[in-house]
XYZ file of C-alpha atoms in Angstrom:
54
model
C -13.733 8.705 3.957
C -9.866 8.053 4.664
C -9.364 11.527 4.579
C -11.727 12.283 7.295
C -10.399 9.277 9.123
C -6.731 10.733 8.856
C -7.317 13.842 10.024
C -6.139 15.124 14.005
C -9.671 15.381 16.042
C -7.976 18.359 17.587
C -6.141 22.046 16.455
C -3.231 22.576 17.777
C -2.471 18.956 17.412
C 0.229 17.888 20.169
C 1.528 14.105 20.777
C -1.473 13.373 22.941
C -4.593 14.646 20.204
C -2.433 13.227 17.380
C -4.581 10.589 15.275
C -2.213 8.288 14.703
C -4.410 6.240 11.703
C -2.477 8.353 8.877
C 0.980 7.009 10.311
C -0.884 3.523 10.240
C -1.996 4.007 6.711
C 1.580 4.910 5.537
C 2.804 1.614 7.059
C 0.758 -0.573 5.367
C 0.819 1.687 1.947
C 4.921 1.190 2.533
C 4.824 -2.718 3.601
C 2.002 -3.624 0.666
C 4.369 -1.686 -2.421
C 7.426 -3.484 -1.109
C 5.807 -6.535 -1.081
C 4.428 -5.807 -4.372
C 8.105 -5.626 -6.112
C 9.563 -8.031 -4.181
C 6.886 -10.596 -5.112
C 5.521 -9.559 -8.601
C 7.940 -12.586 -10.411
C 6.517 -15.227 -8.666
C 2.970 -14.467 -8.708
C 2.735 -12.493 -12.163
C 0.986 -14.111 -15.030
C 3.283 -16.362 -17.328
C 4.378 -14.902 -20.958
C 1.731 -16.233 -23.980
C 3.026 -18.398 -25.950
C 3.650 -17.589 -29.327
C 1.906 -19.071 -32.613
C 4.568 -20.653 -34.636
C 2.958 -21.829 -38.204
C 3.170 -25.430 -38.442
C-alpha cells in the first residue's frame, strides 16, 4: 500500500506531478529513529535484578 502511495501519478515526473508523500514518509522515518536513540534510556525497561542466594 505505501508503495503505491509513494509513487509519482505521472511519467516524466517534473516539480509540479511530483508526489511529494515519499519525501513526507522519509521525514517522519528520519524524526521517529532519532527520537528513538535519543530517548531509548529513559523509556527502556529497567535491568532484572539478580537472585543472590540468601
Amino acid at each position: 500500500m505505501t508503495i503505491l502511495f509513494c509513487l509519482p501519478q505521472a511519467s516524466p515526473v517534473t516539480v509540479d506531478s511530483m508526489n511529494y508523500a515519499s519525501a513526507a514518509l522519509a521525514v517522519v522515518l528520519i524524526l521517529a529513529t532519532v527520537w528513538w536513540y535519543a530517548a531509548r534510556d529513559k523509556y527502556g525497561t529497567p535491568p532484572a535484578e539478580e537472585d543472590t542466594p540468601g
